[in-house]
MMTF fields as JSON, N, C-alpha, C and O atoms, coordinates in Angstrom:
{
  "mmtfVersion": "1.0.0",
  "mmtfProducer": "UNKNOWN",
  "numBonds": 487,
  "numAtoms": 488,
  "numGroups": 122,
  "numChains": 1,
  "numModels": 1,
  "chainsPerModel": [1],
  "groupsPerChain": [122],
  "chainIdList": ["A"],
  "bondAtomList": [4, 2, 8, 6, 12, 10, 16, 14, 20, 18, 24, 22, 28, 26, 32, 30, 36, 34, 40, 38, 44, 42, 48, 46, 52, 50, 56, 54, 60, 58, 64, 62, 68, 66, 72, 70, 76, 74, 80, 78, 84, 82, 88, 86, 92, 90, 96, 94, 100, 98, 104, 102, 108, 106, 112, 110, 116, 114, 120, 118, 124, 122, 128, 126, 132, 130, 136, 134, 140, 138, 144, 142, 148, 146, 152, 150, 156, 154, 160, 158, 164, 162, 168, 166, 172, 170, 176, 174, 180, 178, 184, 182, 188, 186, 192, 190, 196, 194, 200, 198, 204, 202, 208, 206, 212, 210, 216, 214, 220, 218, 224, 222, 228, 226, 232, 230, 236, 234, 240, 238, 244, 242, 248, 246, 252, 250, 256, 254, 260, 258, 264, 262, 268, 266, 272, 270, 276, 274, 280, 278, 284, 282, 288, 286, 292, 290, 296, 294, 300, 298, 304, 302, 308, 306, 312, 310, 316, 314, 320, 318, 324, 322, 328, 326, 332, 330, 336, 334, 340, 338, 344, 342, 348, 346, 352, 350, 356, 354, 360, 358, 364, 362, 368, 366, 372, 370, 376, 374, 380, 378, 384, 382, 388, 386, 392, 390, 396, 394, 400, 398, 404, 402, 408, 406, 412, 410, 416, 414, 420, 418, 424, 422, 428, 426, 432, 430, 436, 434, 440, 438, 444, 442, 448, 446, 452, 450, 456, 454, 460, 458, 464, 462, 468, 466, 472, 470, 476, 474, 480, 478, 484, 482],
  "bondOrderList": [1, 1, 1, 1, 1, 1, 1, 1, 1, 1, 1, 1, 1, 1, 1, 1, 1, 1, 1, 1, 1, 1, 1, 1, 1, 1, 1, 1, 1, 1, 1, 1, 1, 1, 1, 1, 1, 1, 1, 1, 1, 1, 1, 1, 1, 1, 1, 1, 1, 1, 1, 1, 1, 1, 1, 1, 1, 1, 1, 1, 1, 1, 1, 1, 1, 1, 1, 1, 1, 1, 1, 1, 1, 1, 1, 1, 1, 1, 1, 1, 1, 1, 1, 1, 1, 1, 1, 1, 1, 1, 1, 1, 1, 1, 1, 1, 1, 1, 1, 1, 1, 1, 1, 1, 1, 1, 1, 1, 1, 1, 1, 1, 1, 1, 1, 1, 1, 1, 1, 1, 1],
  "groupList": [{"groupName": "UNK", "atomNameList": ["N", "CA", "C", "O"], "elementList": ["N", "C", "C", "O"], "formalChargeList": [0, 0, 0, 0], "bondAtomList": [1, 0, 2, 1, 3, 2], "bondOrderList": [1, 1, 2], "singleLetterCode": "X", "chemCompType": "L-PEPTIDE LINKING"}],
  "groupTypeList": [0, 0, 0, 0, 0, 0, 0, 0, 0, 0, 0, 0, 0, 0, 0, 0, 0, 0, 0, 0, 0, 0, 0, 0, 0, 0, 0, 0, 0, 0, 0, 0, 0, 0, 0, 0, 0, 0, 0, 0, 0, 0, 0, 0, 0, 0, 0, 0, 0, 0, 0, 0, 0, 0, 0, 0, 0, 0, 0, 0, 0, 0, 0, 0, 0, 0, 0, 0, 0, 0, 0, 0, 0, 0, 0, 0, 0, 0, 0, 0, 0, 0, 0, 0, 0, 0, 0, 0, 0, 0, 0, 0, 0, 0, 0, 0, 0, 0, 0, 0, 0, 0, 0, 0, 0, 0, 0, 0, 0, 0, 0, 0, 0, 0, 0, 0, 0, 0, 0, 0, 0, 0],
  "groupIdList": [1, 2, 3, 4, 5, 6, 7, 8, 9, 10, 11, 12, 13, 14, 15, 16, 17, 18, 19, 20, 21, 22, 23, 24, 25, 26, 27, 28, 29, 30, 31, 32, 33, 34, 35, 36, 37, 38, 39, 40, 41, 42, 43, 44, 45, 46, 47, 48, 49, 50, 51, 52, 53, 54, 55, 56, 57, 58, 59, 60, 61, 62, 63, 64, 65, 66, 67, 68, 69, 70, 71, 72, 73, 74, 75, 76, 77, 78, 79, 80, 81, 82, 83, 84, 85, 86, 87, 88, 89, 90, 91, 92, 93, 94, 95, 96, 97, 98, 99, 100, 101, 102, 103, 104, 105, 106, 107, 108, 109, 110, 111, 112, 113, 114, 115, 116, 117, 118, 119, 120, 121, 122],
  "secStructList": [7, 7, 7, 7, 7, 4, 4, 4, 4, 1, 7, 1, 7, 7, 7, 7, 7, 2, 2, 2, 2, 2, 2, 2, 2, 2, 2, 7, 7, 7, 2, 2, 2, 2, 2, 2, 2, 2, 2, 2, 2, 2, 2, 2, 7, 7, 6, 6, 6, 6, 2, 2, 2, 2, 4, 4, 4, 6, 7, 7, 5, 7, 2, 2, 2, 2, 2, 2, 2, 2, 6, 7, 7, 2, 2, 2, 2, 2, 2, 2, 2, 2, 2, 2, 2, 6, 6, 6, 1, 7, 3, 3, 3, 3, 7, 1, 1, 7, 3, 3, 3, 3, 7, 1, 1, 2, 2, 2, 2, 2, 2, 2, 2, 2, 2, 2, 2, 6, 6, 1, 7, 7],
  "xCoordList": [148.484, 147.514, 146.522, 145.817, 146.546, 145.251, 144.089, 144.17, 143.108, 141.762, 140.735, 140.887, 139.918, 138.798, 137.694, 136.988, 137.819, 136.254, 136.51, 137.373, 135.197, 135.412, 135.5, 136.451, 135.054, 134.747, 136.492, 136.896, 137.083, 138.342, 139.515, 140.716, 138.613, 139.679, 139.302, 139.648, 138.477, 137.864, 138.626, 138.716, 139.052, 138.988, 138.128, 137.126, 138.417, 137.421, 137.833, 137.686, 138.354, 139.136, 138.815, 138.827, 138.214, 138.324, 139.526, 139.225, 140.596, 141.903, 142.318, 142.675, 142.443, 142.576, 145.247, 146.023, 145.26, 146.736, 146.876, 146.918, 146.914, 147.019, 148.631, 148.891, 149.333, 150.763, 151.169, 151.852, 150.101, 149.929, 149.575, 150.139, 148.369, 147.185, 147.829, 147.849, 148.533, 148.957, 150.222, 150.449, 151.139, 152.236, 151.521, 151.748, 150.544, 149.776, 149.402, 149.885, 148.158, 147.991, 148.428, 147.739, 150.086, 150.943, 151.578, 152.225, 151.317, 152.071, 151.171, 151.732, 149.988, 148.697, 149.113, 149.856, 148.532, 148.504, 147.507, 147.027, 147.083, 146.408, 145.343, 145.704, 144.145, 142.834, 142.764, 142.291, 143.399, 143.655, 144.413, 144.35, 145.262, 146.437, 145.784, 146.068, 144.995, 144.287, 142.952, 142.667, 142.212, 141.999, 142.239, 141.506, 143.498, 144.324, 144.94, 145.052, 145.155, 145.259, 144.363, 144.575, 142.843, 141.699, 141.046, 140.058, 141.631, 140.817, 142.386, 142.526, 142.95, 144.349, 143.706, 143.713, 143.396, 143.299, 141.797, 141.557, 140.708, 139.703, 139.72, 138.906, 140.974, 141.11, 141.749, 141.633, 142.341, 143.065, 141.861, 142.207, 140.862, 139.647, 139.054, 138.469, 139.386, 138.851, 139.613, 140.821, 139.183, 140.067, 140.338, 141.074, 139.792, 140.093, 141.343, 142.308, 141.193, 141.976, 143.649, 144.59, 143.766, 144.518, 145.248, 146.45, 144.098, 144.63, 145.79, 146.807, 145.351, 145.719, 146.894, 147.439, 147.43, 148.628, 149.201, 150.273, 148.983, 149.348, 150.621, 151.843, 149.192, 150.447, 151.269, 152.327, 150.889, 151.753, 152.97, 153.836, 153.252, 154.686, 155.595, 156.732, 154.516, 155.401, 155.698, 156.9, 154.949, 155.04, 154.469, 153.55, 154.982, 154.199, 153.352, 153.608, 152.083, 150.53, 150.424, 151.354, 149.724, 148.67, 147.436, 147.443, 146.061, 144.814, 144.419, 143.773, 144.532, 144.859, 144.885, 144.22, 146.415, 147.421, 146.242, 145.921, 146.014, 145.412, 143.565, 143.235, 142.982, 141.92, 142.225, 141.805, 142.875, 142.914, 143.6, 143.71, 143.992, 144.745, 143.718, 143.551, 142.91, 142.004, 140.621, 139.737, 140.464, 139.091, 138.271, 137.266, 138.565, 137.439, 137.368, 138.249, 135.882, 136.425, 137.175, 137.218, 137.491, 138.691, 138.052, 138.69, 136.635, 136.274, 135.824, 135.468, 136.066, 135.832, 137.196, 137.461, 138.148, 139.567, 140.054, 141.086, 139.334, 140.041, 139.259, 139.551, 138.046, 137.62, 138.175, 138.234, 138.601, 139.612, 141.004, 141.447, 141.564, 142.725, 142.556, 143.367, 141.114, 141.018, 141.106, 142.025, 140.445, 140.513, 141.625, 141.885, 142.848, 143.911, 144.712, 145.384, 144.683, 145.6, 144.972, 145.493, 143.724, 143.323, 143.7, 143.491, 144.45, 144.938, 146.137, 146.903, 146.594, 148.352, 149.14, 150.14, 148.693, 148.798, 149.501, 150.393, 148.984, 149.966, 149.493, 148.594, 150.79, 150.794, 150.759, 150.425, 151.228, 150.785, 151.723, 151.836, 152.248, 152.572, 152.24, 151.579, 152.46, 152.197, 153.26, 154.069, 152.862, 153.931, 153.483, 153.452, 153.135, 152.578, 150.726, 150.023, 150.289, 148.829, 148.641, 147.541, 149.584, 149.373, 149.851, 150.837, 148.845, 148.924, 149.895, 149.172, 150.711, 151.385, 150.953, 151.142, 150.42, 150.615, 151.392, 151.699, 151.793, 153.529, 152.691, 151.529, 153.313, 152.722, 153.66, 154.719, 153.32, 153.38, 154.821, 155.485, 155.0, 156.113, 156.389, 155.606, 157.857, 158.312, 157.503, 157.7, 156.453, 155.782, 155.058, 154.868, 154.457, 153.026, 153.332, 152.599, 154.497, 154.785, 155.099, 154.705, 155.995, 155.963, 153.914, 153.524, 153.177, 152.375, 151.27, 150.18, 151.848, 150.599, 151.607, 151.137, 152.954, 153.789, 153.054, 152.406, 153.386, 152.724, 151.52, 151.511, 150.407, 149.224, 149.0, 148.171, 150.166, 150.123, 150.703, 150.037, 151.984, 152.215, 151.767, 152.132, 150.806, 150.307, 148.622, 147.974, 148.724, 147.071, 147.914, 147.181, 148.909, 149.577, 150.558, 151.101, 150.643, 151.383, 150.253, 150.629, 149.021, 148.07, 147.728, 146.973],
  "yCoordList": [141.616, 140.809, 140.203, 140.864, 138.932, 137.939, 138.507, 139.097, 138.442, 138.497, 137.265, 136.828, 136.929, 135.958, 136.315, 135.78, 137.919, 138.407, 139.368, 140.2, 138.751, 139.235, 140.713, 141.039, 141.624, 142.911, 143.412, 144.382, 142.939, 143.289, 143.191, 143.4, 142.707, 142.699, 143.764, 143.868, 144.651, 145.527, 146.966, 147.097, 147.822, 149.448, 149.7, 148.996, 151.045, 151.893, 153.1, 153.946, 153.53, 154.9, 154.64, 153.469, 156.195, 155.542, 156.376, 157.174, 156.164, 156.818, 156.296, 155.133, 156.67, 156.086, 156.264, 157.104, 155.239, 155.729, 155.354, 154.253, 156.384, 156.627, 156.008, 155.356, 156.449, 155.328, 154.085, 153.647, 153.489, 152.025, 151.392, 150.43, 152.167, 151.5, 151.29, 150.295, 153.201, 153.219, 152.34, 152.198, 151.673, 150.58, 149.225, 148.334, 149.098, 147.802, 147.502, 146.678, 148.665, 148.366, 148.532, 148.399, 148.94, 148.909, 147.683, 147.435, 146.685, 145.706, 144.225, 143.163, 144.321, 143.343, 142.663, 143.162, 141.505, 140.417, 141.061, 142.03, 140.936, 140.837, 139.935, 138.943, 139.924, 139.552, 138.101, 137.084, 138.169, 136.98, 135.884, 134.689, 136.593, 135.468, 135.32, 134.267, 136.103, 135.963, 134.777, 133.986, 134.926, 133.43, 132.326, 131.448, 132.162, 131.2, 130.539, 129.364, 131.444, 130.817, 130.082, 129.055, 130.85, 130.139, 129.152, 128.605, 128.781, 127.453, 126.031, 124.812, 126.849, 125.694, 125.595, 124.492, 126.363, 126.103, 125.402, 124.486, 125.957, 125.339, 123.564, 122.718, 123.407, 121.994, 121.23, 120.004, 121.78, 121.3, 121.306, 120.594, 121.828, 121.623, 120.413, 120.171, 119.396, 118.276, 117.337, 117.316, 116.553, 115.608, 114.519, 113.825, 113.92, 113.205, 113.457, 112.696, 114.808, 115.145, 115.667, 115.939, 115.72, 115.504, 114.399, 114.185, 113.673, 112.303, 111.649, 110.969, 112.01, 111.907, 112.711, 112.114, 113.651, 114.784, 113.898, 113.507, 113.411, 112.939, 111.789, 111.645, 111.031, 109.647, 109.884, 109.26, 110.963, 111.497, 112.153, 112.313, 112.492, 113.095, 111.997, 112.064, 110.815, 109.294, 109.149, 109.382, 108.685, 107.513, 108.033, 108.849, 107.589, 107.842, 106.925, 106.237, 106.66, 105.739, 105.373, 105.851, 104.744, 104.631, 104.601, 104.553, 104.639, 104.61, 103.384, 103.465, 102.315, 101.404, 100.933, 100.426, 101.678, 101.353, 102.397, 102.119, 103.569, 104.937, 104.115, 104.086, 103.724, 102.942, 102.182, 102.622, 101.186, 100.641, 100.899, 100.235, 102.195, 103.006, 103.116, 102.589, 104.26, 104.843, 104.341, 104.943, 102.97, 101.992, 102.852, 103.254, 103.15, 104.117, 103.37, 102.821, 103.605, 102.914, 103.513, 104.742, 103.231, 103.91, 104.875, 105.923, 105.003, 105.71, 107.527, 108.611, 107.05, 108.343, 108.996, 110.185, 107.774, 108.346, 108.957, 109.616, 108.695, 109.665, 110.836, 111.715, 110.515, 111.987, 112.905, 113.947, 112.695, 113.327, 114.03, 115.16, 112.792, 113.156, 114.409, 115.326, 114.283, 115.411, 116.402, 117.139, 116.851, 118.226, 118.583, 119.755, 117.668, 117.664, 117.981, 119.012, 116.944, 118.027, 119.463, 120.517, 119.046, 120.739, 121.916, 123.05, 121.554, 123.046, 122.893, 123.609, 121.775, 121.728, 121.484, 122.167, 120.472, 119.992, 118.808, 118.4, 118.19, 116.712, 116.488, 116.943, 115.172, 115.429, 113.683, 112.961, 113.269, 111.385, 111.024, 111.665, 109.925, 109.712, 108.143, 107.459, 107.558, 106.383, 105.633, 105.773, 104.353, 103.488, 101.931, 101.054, 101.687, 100.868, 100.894, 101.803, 99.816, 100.332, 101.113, 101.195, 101.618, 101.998, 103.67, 104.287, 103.995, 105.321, 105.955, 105.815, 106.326, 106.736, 108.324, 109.187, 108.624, 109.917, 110.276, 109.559, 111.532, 111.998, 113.515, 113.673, 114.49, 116.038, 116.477, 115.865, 117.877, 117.914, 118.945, 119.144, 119.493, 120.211, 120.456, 120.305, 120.961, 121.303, 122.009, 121.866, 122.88, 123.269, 122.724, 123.198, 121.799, 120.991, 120.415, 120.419, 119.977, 119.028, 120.047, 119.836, 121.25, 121.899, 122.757, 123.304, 122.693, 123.826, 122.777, 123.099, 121.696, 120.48, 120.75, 121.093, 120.529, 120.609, 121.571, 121.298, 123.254, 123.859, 124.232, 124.933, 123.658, 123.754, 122.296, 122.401, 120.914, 120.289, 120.976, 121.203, 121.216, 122.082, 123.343, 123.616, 124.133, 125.15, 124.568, 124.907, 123.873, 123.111, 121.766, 120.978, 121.611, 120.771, 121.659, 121.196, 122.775, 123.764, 124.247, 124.591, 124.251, 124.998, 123.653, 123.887],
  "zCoordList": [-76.757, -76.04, -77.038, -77.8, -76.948, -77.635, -77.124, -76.047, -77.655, -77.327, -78.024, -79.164, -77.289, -77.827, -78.616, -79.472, -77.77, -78.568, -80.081, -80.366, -80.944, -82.62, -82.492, -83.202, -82.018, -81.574, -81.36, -82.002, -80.766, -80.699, -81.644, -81.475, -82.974, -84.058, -84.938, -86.115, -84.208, -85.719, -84.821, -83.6, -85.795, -85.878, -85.106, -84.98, -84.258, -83.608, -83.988, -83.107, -85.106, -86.095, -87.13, -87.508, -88.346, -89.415, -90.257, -91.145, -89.964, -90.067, -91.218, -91.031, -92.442, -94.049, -93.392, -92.935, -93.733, -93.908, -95.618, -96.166, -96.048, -97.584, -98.226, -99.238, -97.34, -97.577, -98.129, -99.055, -96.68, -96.801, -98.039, -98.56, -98.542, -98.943, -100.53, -101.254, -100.806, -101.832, -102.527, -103.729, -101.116, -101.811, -101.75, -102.569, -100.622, -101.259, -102.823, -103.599, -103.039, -103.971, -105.475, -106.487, -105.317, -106.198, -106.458, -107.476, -105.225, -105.209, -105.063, -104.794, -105.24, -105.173, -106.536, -107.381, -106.587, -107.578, -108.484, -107.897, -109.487, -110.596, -110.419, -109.785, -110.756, -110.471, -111.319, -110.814, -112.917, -113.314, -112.791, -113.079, -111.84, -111.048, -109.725, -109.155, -109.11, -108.08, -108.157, -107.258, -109.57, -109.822, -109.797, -109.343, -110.369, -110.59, -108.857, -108.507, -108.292, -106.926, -106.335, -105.69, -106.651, -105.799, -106.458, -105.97, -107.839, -108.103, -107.81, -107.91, -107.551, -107.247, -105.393, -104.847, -104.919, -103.616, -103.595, -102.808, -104.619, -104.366, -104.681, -104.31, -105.504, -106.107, -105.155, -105.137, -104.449, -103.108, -101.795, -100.852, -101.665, -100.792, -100.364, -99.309, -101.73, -101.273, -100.413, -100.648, -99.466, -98.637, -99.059, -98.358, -100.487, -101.188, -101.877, -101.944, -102.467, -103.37, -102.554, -103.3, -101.506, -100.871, -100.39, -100.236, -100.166, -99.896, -101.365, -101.224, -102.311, -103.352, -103.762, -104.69, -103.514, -103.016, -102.073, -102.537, -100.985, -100.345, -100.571, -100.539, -100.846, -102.041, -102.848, -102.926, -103.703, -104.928, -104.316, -105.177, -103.382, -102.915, -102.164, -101.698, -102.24, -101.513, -102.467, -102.596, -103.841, -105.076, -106.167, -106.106, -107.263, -108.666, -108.363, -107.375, -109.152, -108.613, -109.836, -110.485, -110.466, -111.191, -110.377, -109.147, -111.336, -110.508, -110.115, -109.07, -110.501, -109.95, -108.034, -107.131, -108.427, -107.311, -105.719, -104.563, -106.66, -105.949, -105.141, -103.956, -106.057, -106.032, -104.611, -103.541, -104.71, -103.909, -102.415, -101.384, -102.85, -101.387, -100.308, -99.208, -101.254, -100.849, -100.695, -100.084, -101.406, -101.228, -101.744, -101.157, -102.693, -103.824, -105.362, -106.024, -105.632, -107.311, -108.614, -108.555, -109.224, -110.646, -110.915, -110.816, -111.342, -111.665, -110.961, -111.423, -109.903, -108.675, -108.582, -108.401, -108.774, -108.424, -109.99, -110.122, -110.884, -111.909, -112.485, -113.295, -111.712, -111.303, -111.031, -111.683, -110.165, -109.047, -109.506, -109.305, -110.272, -111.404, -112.12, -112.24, -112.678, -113.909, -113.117, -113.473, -111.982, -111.241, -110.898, -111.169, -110.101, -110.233, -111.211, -111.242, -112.235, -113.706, -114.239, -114.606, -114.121, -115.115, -114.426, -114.857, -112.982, -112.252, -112.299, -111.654, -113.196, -112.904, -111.564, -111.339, -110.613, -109.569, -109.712, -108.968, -110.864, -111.473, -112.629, -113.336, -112.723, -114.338, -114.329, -113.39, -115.722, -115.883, -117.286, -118.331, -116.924, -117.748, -118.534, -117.752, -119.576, -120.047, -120.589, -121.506, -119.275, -119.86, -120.238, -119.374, -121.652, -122.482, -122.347, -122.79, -121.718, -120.596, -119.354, -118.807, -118.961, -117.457, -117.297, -117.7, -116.638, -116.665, -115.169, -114.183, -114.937, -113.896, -113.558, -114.416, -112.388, -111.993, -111.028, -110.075, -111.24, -110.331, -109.834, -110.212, -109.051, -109.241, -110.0, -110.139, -110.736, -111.499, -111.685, -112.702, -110.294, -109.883, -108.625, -107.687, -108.548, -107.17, -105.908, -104.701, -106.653, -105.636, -105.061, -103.94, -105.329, -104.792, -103.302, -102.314, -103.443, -101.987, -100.489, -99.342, -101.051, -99.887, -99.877, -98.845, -100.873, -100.659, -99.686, -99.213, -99.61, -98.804, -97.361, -96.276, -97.607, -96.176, -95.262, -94.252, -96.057, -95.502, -94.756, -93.743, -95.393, -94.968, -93.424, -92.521, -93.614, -92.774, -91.355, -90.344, -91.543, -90.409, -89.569, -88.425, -90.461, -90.471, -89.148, -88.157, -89.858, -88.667, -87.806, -87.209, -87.775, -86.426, -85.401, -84.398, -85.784, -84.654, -83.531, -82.411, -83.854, -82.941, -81.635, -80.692]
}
């Protein structure tokens, strides 16, 4: 049974199951990799910077091309870029003057899928 009220998600036991706790925390991530998740998710927070994920799983861009998607100026949008690459979200490449950005791997496109479907099922 669902419940609405917060009160009904908490313990009314304080019953330790020592089992549990002990294969959890045999099997927990590492605090350095547990970082590493939350500044990839915090870099993904922005709705800009999504918007920008967004395009990048349609098309390689330049900023340019991105600029004018999004009706932002170059300079905001490669803002944006840097937060994006420095978490390894995407990457760029150069071809003569023009800078192309792609993501940067296989994961990026399902980890946006996910989070789209995840808030259009409710």
């Amino acid at each position: 049974m669902v419940s609405g009220r917060d009160e009904d998600a908490l313990c009314s036991c304080t019953v330790i199951h020592e089992d549990i706790v002990r294969k959890v925390k045999g099997e927990l991530a590492e605090d350095t990799q547990l970082v590493k998740i939350a500044e990839l998710f915090k870099a993904m927070s922005d709705p800009t910077r999504l918007k920008i994920i967004n395009a990048l799983i349609l098309s390689e861009m330049c900023v340019c091309d991105l600029a004018c998607l999004l009706k932002m100026t170059q300079p905001a949008i490669s803002h944006h870029l840097k937060t994006l690459r420095q978490t390894q979200l995407i990457k760029y490449r150069r071809d003569g003057k023009i800078v192309y950005y792609s993501l940067d791997d296989a994961h990026i496109a399902p980890l946006f899928q996910q989070g789209y479907e995840h808030i259009s099922e409710k």
